[in-house]
XYZ file of C-alpha atoms in Angstrom:
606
model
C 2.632 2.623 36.972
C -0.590 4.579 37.737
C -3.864 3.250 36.231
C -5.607 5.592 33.271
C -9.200 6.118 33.000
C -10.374 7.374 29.580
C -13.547 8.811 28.830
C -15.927 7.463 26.408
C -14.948 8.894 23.171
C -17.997 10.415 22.568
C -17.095 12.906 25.557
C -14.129 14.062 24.296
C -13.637 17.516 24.002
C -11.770 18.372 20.995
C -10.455 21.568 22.020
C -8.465 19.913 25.000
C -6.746 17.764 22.536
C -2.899 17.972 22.333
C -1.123 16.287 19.722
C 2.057 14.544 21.047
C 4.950 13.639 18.388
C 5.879 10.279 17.861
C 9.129 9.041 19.322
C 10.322 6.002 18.962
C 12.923 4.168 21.391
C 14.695 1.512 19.874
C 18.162 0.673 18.299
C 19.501 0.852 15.002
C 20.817 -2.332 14.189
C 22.468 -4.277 11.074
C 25.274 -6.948 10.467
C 26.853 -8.692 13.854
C 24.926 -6.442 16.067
C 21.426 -7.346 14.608
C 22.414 -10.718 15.210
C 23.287 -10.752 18.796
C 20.151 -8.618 19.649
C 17.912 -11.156 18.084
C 19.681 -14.227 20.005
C 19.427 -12.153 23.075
C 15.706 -10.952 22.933
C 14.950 -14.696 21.756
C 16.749 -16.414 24.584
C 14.176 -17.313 27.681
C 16.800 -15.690 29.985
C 16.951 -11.723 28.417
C 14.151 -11.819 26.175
C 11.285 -11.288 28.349
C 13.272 -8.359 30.105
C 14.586 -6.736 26.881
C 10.922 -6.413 25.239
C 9.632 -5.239 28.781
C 12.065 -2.448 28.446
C 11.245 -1.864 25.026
C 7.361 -1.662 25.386
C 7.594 0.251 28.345
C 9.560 3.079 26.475
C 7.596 3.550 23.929
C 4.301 3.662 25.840
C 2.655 -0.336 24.994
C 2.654 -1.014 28.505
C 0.738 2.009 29.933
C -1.553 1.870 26.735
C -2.323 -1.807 27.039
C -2.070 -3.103 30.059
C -3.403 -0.069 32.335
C -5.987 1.997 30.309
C -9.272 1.516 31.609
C -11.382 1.417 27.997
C -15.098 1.917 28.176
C -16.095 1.099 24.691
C -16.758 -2.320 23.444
C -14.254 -4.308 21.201
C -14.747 -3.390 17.692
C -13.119 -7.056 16.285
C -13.112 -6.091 12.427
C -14.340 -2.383 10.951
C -18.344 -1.684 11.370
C -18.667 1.048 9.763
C -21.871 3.537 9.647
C -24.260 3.588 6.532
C -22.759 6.191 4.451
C -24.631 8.538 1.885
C -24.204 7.562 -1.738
C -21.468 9.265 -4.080
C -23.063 11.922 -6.639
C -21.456 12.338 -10.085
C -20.489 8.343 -10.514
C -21.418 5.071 -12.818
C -22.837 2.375 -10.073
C -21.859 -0.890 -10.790
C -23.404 -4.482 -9.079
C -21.378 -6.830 -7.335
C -21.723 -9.218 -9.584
C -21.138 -7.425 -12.805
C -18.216 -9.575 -14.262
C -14.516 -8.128 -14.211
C -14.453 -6.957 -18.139
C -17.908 -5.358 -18.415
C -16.942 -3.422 -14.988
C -13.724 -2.598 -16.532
C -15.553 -1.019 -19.842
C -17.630 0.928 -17.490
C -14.846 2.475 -15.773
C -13.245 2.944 -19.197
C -15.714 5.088 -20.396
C -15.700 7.155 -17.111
C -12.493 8.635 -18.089
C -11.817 11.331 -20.149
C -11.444 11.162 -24.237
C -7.880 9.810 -24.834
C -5.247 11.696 -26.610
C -3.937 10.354 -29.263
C -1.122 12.904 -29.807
C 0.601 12.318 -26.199
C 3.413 10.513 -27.895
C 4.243 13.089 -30.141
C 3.425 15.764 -27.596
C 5.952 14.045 -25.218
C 8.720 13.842 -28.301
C 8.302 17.400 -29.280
C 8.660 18.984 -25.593
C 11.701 16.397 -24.558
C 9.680 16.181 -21.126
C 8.888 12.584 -19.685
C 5.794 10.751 -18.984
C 4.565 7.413 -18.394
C 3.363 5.259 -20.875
C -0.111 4.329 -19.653
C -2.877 1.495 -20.222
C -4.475 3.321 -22.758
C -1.053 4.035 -24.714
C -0.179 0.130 -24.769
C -3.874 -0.525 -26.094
C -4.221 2.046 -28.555
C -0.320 0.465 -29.663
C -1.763 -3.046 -29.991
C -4.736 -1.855 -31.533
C -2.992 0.078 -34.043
C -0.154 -2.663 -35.326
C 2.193 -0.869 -33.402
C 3.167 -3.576 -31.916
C 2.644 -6.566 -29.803
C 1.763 -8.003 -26.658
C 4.901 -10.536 -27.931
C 7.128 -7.712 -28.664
C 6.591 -6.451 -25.710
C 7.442 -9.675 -23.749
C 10.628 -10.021 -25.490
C 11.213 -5.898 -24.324
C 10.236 -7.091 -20.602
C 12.407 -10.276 -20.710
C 15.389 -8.446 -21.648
C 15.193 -5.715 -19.171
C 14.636 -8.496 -16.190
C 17.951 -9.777 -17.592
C 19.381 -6.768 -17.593
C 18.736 -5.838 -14.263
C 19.832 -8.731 -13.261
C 23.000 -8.126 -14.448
C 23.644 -4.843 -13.100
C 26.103 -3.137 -10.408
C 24.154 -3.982 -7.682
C 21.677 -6.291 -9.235
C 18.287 -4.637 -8.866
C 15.802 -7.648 -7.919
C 12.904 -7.088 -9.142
C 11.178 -10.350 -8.855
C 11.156 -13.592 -6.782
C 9.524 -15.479 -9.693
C 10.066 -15.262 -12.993
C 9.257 -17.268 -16.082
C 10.263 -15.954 -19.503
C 8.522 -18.864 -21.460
C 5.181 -18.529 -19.145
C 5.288 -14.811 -19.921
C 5.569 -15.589 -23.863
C 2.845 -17.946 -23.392
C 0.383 -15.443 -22.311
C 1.765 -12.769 -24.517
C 1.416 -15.219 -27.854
C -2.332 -15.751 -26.597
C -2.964 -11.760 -26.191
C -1.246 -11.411 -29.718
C -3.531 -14.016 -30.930
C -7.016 -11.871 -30.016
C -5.975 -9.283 -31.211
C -5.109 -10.802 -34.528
C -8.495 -12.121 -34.479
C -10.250 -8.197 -33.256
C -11.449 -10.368 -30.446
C -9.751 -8.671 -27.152
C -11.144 -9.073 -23.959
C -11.155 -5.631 -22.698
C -8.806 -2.720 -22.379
C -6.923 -4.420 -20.313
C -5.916 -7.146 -22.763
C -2.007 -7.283 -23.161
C -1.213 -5.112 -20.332
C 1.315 -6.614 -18.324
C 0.717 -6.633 -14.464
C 3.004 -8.068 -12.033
C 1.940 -9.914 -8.580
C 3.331 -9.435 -5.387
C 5.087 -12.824 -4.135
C 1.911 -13.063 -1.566
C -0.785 -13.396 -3.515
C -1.013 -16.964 -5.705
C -0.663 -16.531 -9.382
C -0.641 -20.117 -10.653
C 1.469 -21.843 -11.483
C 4.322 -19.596 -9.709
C 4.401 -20.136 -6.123
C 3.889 -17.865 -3.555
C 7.010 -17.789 -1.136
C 5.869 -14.053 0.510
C 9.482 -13.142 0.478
C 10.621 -16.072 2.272
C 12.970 -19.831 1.848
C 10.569 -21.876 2.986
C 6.566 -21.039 2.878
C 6.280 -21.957 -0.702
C 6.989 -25.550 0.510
C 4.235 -25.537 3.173
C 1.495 -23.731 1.121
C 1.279 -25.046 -2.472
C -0.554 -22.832 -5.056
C -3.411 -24.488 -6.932
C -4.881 -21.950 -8.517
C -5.042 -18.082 -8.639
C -6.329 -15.889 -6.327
C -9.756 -14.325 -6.694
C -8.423 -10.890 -7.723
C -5.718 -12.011 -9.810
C -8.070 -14.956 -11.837
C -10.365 -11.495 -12.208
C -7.471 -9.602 -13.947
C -6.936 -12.975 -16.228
C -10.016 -12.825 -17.055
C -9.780 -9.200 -18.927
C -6.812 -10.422 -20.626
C -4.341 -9.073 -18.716
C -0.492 -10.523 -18.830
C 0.643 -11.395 -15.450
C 4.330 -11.083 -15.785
C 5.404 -12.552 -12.220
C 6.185 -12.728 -8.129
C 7.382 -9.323 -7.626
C 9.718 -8.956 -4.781
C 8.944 -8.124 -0.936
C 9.663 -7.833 2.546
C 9.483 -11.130 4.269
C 6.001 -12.210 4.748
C 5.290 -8.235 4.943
C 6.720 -7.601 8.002
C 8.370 -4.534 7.315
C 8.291 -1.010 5.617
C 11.705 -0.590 3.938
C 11.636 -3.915 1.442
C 15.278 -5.093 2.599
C 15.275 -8.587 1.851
C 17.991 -10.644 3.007
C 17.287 -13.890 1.401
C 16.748 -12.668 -2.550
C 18.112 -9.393 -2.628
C 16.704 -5.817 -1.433
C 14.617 -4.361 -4.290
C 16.066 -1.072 -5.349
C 14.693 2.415 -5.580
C 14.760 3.117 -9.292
C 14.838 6.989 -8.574
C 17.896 6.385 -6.745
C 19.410 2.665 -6.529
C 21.493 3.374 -3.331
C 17.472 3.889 -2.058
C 14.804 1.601 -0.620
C 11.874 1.227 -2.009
C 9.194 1.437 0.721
C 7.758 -1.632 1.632
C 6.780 -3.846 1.906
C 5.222 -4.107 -1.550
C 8.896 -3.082 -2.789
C 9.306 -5.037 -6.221
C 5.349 -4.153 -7.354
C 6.092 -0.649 -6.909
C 10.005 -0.660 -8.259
C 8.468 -2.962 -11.366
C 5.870 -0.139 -12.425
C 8.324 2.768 -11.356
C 10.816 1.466 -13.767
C 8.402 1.137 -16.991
C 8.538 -3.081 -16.974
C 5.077 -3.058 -16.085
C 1.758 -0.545 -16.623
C 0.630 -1.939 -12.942
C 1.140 -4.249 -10.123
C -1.185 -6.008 -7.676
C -0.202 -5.099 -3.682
C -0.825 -5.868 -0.468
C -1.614 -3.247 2.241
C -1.706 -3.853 6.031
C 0.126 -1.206 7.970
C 0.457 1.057 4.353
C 2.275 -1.718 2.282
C 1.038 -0.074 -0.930
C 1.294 3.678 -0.113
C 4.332 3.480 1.414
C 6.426 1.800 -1.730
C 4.323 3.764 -4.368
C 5.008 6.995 -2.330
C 8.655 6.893 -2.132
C 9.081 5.105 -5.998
C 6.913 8.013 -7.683
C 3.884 5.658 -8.551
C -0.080 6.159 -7.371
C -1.011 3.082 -4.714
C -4.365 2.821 -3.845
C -5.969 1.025 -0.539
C -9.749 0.150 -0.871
C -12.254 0.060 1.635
C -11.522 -2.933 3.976
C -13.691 -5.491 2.257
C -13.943 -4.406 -1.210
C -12.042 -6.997 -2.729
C -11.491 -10.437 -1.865
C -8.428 -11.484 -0.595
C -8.874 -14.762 -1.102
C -6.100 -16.474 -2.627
C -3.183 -14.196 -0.734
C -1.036 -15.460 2.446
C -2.887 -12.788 4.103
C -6.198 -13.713 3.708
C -8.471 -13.820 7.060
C -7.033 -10.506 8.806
C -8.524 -7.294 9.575
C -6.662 -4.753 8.549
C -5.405 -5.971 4.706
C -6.689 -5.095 1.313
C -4.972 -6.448 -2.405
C -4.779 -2.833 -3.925
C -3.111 -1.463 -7.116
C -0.302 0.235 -7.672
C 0.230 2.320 -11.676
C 1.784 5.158 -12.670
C -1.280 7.223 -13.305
C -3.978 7.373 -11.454
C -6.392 6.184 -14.535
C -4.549 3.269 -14.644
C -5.131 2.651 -10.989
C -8.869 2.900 -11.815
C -8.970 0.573 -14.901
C -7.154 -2.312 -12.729
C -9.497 -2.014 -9.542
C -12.393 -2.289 -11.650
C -10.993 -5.340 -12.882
C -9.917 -6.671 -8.916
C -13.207 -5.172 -7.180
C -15.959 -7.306 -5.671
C -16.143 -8.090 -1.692
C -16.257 -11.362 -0.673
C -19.743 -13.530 0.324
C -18.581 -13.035 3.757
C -17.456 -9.304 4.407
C -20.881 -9.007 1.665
C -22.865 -10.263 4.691
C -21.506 -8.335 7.524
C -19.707 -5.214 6.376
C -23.014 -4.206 3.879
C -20.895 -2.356 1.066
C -22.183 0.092 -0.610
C -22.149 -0.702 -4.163
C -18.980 0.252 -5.998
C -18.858 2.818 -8.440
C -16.624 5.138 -11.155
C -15.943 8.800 -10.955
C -17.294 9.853 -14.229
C -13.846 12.183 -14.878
C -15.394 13.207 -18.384
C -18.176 14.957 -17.430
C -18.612 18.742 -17.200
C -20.387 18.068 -13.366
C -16.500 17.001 -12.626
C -15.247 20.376 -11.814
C -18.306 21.655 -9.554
C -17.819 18.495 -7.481
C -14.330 18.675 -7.357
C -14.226 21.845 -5.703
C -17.106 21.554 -3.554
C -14.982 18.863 -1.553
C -13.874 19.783 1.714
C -10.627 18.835 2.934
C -9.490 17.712 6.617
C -6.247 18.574 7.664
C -4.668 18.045 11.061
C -1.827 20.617 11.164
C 0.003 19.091 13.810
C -0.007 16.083 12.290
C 0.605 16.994 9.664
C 3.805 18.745 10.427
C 5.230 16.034 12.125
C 7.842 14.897 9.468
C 11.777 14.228 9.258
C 11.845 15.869 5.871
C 10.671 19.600 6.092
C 10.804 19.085 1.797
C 8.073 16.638 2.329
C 5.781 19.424 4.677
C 6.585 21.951 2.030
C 6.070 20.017 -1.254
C 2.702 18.597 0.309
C 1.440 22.582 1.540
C 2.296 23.707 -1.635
C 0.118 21.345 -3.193
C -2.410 22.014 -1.364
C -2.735 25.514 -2.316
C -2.465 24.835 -5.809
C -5.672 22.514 -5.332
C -6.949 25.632 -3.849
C -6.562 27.881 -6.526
C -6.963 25.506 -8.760
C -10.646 24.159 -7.678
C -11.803 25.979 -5.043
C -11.811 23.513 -2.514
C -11.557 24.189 1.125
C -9.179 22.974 3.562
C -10.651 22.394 7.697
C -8.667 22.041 10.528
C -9.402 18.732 12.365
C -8.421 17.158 15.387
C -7.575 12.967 15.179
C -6.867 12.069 19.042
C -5.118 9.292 20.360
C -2.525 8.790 17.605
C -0.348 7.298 20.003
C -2.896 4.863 20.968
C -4.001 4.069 17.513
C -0.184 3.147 16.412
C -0.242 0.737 18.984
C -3.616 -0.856 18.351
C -2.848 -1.804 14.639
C 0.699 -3.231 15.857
C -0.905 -5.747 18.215
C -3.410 -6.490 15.501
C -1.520 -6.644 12.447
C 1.031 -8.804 14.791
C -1.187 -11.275 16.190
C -3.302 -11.796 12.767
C 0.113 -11.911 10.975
C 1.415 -14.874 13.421
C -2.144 -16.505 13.126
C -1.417 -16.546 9.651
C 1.886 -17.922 10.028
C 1.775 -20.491 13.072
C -0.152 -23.696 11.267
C 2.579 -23.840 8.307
C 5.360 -23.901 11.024
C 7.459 -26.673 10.684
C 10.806 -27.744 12.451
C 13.478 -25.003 12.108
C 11.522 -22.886 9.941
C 11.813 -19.932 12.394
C 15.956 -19.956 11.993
C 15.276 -19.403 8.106
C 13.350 -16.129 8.519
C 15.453 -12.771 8.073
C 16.723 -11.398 11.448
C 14.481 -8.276 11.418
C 11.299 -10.179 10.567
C 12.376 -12.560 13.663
C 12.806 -9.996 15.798
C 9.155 -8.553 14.736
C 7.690 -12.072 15.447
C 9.167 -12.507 18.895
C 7.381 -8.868 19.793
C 3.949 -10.270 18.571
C 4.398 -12.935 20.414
C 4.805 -10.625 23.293
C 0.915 -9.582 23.246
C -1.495 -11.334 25.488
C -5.009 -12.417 24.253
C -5.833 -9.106 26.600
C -3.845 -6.803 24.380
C -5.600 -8.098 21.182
C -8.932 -7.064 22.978
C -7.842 -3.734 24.615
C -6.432 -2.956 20.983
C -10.199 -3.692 19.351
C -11.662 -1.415 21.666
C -9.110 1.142 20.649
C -10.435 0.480 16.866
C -13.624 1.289 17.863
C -12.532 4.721 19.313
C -10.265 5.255 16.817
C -13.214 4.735 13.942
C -15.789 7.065 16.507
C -12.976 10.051 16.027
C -12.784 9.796 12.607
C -16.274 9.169 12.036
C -16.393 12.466 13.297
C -14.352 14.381 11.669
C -15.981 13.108 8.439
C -19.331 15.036 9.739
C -17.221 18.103 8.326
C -14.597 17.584 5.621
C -14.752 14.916 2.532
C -11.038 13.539 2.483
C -8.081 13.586 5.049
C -4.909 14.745 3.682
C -1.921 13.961 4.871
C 1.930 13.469 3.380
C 2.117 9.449 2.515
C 5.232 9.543 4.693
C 7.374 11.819 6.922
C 10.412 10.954 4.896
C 11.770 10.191 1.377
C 13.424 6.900 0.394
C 16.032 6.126 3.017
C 19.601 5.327 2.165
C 20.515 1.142 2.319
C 23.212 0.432 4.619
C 25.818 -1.917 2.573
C 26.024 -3.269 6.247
C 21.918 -4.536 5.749
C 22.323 -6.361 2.376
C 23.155 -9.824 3.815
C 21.968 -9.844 7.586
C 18.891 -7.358 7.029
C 17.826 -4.158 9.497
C 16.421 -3.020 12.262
C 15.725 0.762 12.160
C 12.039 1.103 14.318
C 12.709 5.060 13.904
C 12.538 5.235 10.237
C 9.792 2.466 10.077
C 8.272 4.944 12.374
C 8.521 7.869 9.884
C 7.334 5.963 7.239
C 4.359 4.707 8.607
C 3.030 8.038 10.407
C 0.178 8.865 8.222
C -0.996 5.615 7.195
C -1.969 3.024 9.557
C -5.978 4.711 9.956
C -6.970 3.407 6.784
C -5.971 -0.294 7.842
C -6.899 0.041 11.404
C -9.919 1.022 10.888
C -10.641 -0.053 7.105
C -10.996 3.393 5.016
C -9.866 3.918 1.806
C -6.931 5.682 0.997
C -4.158 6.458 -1.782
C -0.636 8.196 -1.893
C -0.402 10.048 -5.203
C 3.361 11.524 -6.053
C 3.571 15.713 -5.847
C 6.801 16.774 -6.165
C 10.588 15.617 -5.381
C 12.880 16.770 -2.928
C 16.340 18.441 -3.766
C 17.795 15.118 -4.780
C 15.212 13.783 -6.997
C 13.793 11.554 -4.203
C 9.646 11.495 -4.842
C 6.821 12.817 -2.436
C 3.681 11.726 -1.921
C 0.471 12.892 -1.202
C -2.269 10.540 0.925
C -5.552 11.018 0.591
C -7.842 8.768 3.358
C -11.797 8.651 2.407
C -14.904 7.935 3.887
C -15.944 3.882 3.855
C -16.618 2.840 0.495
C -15.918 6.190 -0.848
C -13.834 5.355 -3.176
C -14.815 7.070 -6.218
C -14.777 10.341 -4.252
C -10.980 9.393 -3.590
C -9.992 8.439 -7.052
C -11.710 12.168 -8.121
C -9.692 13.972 -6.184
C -6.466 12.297 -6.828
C -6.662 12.672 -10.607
C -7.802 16.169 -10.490
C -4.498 16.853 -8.672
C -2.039 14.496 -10.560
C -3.053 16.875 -13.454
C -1.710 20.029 -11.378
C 1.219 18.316 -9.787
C 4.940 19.199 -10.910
C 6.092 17.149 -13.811
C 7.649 13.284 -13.318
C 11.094 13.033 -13.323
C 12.599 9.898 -15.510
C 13.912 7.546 -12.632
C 17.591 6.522 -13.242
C 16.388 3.076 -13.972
C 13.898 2.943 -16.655
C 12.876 0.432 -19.415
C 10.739 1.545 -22.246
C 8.912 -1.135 -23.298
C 6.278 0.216 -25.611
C 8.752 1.255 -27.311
C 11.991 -1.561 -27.033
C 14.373 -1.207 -24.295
């Protein structure tokens, strides 16, 4: 295999650019098969060969181990000073979780009242959002304890249904009336601690929520790793007042896209329960997609958040790599994760990162934040703004789906933000996808096994999932070299897009290149290996965790059998607010939500 020279990326001449389509060469495999593939490409006899073979078909080998890289490694994002957002409320570091989350409140728009009503009289659906729960509990409506009992019943429920749809890892009806009976109380007294007070969030199963413990989707990790206390975002979203209602299900220990999970069940699409979910955040974005909760915390490596939220109906949102601490999450220490939030609107998605914000004393030191801020959605300056932003599109790109519904559901939105605002859409060029899709797998693999490796005991490995086995024995694959060649990839990567943020405000791209996938009945007990439709699902999304920007899939539109589409938006660093503008302006001009199949309406009893 010839050696390949590239030219510093500052050289590159856009205009020679061609954009080559991903394809991805490896089996589909579930049940016996899976099984025999994993012994063989574990075995010291076939498994150095197989992964050879594999790596050299899909281009890892040429890309890693003969490309001649000028730049230096970039190790974690460095990103340039960026010029402050106009139009916002600036907030300090500091500034402690309820105060930010009053700021943020008051950045929104006047609330109607009348929605319920509105929503009764025109038979359509909508979600019930944070406001709706607070103005209930505010009203003697009802209570954060009614609602408990509501919640409690519909876990049951679920769990009792034809297939059962697994939800959570952890749950604790008498720790969930606990919390709910000390809401109830403040508001008995007028004394609640912010908006946020009674609203019931649930917690992906890795991130520690005391006194559950975190398991990340597996037998085992729980018993290795004991929970003390919660972690920094989640003790911030205690402190509001908020409920936290439980370890929502996962993919094990996040390594995969699809949420199949072998060992407690596969999560199930609540559109469609023959579905997945996206993952691997599956259960936080099936738990707010089916009305138990108003929001869930995520993680978000290789799209974890967007992906789930995306295909479920739901708004995820990724932060700026650095904004919040991940301290407190299995996860913590990597490169390329954020703890994001995943609601059903995208003013709820606001309310509960103001609450989870606030970078870490480390990334404060070296990655120089910007200081995080509020779009101010209320004001009359909203509109001018909105539709002075430019938008970055990379057609071919773009275009490069498995669903043409999802190309034609996200172009048509896009033209109704046109007419709608004004605003301008750019072609852009992105090189080196290919090479970018292989950077972030050598780094999310060998952080993820750094992670892993010091709470490896004796015949641990035998009790992961087949497909999360297989995963580990390709990370394990990279040399120390790789894990260099792929941080001076980042830093090309970050010069490109750098870039193209010289002349557009947001990137837009379809979350995915496919809706919610079909589980094979084949998958439910073994697991699956499908790299193809991983590959779909994580086209658009890997930038923002490669390279740290912020990002968020907002739902447009369904295909022809009621499947949901998203919409990803990918921002400058620390542009958050500018992010969070856009994507309400166009959840107000976005078809109408369909009711998923599954759906428990709390607010009002099941």
């Amino acid at each position: 295999m010839g050696k390949r020279i590239l030219m510093p990326a500052r050289e590159i001449n856009l205009d020679n650019v061609q954009y080559v389509q991903e394809r991805i060469e490896a089996p589909h495999l579930t049940g016996f098969l899976l099984k025999l593939f994993v012994w063989l490409v574990e075995s010291r006899l076939f498994g150095h060969a197989i992964l050879s073979v594999l790596k050299r078909k899909n281009k890892m080998t040429q890309i890693l181990r003969h490309t001649v890289i000028p730049e230096e490694p970039m190790f974690f994002p460095e990103f340039p000073p960026q010029e402050p957002e106009t139009a916002v409320d600036f907030m300090d570091e500091d500034t402690p979780p309820a105060l930010r989350v009053d700021h943020a409140l008051k950045c929104l728009p006047s609330y109607d009242t009348s929605k319920a009503s509105r929503v009764a009289r025109s038979n359509s659906f909508l979600y019930w959002t944070i406001r709706d729960y607070a103005n209930a509990y505010r009203s003697g409506q009802t209570t954060p304890s009614d609602v408990a009992e509501c919640i409690i019943s519909a876990v049951e429920e679920s769990l009792n249904r034809n297939p059962p749809l697994i939800f959570f890892i952890s749950f604790n009806a008498n720790e969930l009336r606990k919390q709910a009976a000390a809401s109830t109380r403040r508001f008995e007294e007028g004394s609640p601690l912010s908006i946020l007070d009674g609203i019931f969030i649930a917690i992906k199963d890795d991130i520690d929520c005391y006194p559950y413990p975190s398991k990340g989707g597996t037998v085992w990790f729980h018993k290795v790793r004991e929970v003390k206390q919660d972690a920094v975002c989640v003790s911030r979203l205690r402190s509001c007042g908020a409920i936290l209602a439980g370890k929502a299900n996962m993919h094990e220990l996040g390594m995969g896209v699809t949420g199949n999970n072998p060992h407690y069940g596969t999560t199930r699409n609540p559109h469609m329960i023959q579905h997945y979910t996206g993952g691997s955040s599956s259960g936080p974005a099936a738990i707010v997609a089916s009305g138990l909760c108003a929001a869930a915390l995520g993680t978000d490596g290789g799209g974890s958040v967007r992906i789930p939220s995306a295909l479920c109906g739901v708004a995820g949102f990724k932060t700026t790599y650095g904004r919040t601490d991940i301290t407190g999450s299995i996860c913590e220490g990597g490169t390329v994760e954020i703890i994001g939030p995943i609601a059903t609107t995208v003013e709820d998605v606001i309310l509960v990162y103001a609450a989870i914000l606030g970078s870490s004393t480390v990334d404060l030191a070296r990655l120089r934040p910007m200081p995080p801020c509020f779009p101010m959605l209320g004001t009359t300056d909203n509109l001018n703004l909105l539709g002075s932003l430019k938008l970055g599109k990379y057609s071919s790109w773009f275009a490069d789906v498995y669903s043409n519904e999802v190309l034609e559901t996200c172009e048509r939105i896009l033209t109704q933000v046109a007419n709608s605002f004004g605003n301008e859409t750019r072609e852009i060029i992105l090189p080196e996808l290919e090479e970018m899709r292989a950077a972030h797998l050598v780094s999310i693999g060998s952080e993820a096994l750094n992670h892993i490796y010091p709470h490896f005991e004796n015949g641990q490995r035998m009790a992961l999932s087949y497909d999360v086995r297989l995963n580990m024995a390709l990370f394990e694959s990279f040399l120390a070299a790789d894990y260099v060649v792929a941080q001076s990839l980042r830093r090309r990567i970050m010069h490109y897009h750098m870039e193209a943020f010289k002349h557009v405000d947001v990137i837009v791209t379809p979350t995915t290149g496919m809706t919610a996938p079909k589980i094979p009945s084949s998958s439910l007990k073994i697991g699956e290996t499908d790299f193809e439709t991983s590959g779909y699902l994580m086209r658009f999304v890997l930038a923002p965790n490669l390279i740290g920007l912020p990002a968020i899939s907002i739902p447009v539109g369904h295909d022809k059998d009621g499947l949901p589409i998203g919409l990803q938006l990918i921002g400058r660093p620390w542009a958050e607010a500018t992010l969070l503008r856009l994507a309400s302006a166009i959840e107000e001009i976005a078809p109408p939500q369909k009711r998923p199949a599954v759906f428990y309406d709390v607010l009002k009893g099941v």
